[in-house]
mmCIF file of C-alpha atoms in Angstrom:
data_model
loop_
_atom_site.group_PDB
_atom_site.id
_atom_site.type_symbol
_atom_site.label_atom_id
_atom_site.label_comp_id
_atom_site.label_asym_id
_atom_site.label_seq_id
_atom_site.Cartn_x
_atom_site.Cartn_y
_atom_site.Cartn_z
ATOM 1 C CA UNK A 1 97.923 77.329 106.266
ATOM 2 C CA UNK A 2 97.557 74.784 103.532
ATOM 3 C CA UNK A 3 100.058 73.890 100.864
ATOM 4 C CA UNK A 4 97.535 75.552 98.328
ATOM 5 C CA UNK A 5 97.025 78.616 100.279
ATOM 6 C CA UNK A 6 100.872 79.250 100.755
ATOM 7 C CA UNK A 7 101.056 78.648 97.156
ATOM 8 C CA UNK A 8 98.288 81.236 96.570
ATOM 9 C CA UNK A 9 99.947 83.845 98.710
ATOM 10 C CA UNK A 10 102.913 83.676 97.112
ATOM 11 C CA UNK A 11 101.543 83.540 93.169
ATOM 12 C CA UNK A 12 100.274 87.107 94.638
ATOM 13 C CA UNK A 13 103.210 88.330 96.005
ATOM 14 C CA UNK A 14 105.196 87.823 93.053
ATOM 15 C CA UNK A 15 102.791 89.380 90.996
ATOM 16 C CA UNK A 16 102.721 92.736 93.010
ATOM 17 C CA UNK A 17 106.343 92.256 93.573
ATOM 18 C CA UNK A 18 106.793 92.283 89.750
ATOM 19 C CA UNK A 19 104.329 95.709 89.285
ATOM 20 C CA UNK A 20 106.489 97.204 92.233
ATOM 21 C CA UNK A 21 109.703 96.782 90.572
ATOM 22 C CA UNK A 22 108.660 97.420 86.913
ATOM 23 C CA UNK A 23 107.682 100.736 88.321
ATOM 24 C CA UNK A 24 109.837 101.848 91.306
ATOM 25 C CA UNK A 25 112.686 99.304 91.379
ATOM 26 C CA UNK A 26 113.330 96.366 93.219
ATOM 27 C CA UNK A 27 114.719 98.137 96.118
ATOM 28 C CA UNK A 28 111.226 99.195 97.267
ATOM 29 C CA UNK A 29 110.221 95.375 96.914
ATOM 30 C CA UNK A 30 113.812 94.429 98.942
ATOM 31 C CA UNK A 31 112.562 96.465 101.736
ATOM 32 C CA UNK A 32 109.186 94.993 102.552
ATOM 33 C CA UNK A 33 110.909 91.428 102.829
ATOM 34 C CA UNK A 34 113.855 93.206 105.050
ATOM 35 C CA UNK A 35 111.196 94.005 107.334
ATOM 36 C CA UNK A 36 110.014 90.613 107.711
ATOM 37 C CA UNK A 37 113.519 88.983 107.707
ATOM 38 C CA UNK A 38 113.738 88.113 104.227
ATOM 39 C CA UNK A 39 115.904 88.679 100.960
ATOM 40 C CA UNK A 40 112.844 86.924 98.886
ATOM 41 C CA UNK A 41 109.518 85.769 98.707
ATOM 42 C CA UNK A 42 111.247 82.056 99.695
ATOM 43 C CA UNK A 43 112.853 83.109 102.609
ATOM 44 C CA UNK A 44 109.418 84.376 104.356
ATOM 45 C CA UNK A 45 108.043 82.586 107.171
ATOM 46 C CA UNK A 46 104.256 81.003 106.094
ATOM 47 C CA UNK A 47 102.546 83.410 109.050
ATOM 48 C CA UNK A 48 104.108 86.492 107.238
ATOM 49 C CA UNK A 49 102.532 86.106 104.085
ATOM 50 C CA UNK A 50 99.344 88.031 104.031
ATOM 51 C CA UNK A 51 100.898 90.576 106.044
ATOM 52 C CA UNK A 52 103.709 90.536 103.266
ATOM 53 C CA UNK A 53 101.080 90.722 100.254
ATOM 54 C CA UNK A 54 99.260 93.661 102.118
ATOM 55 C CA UNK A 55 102.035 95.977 102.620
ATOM 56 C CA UNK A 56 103.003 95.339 98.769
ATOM 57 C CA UNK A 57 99.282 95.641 97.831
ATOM 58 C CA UNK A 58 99.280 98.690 99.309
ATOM 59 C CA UNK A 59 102.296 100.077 97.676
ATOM 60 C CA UNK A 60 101.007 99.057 94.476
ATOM 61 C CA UNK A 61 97.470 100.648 94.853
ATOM 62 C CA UNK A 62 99.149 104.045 95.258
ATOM 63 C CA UNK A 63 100.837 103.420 91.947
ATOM 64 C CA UNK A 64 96.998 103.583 90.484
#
């Protein structure tokens, strides 16, 4: 993974991680990281990313 697409992946994350919390809390957000090992977006390892952004995605698409 580049520099630019880490960077990329984590622009998203924030962004759904920011529509998560604004709507359900930050706790639901907390959990998807706990699951990968993580207190934030910063602590995740590179490889976890997309896998990250599409759990949140999907959380935020049922909030449609």
């Amino acid at each position: 993974m580049t520099k630019d697409e880490r960077e990329n992946w984590i622009i998203n994350i924030e962004n759904t991680a920011s529509t998560i919390s604004s709507q359900l809390g930050s706790a639901v957000v907390d959990g998807v990281f706990q699951r990968y090992g993580a207190h934030s977006v910063e602590d995740l390892n590179p490889c976890d990313l997309p896998d990250v952004f599409s759990d949140l995605y999907a959380i935020e698409a049922d909030l449609r």
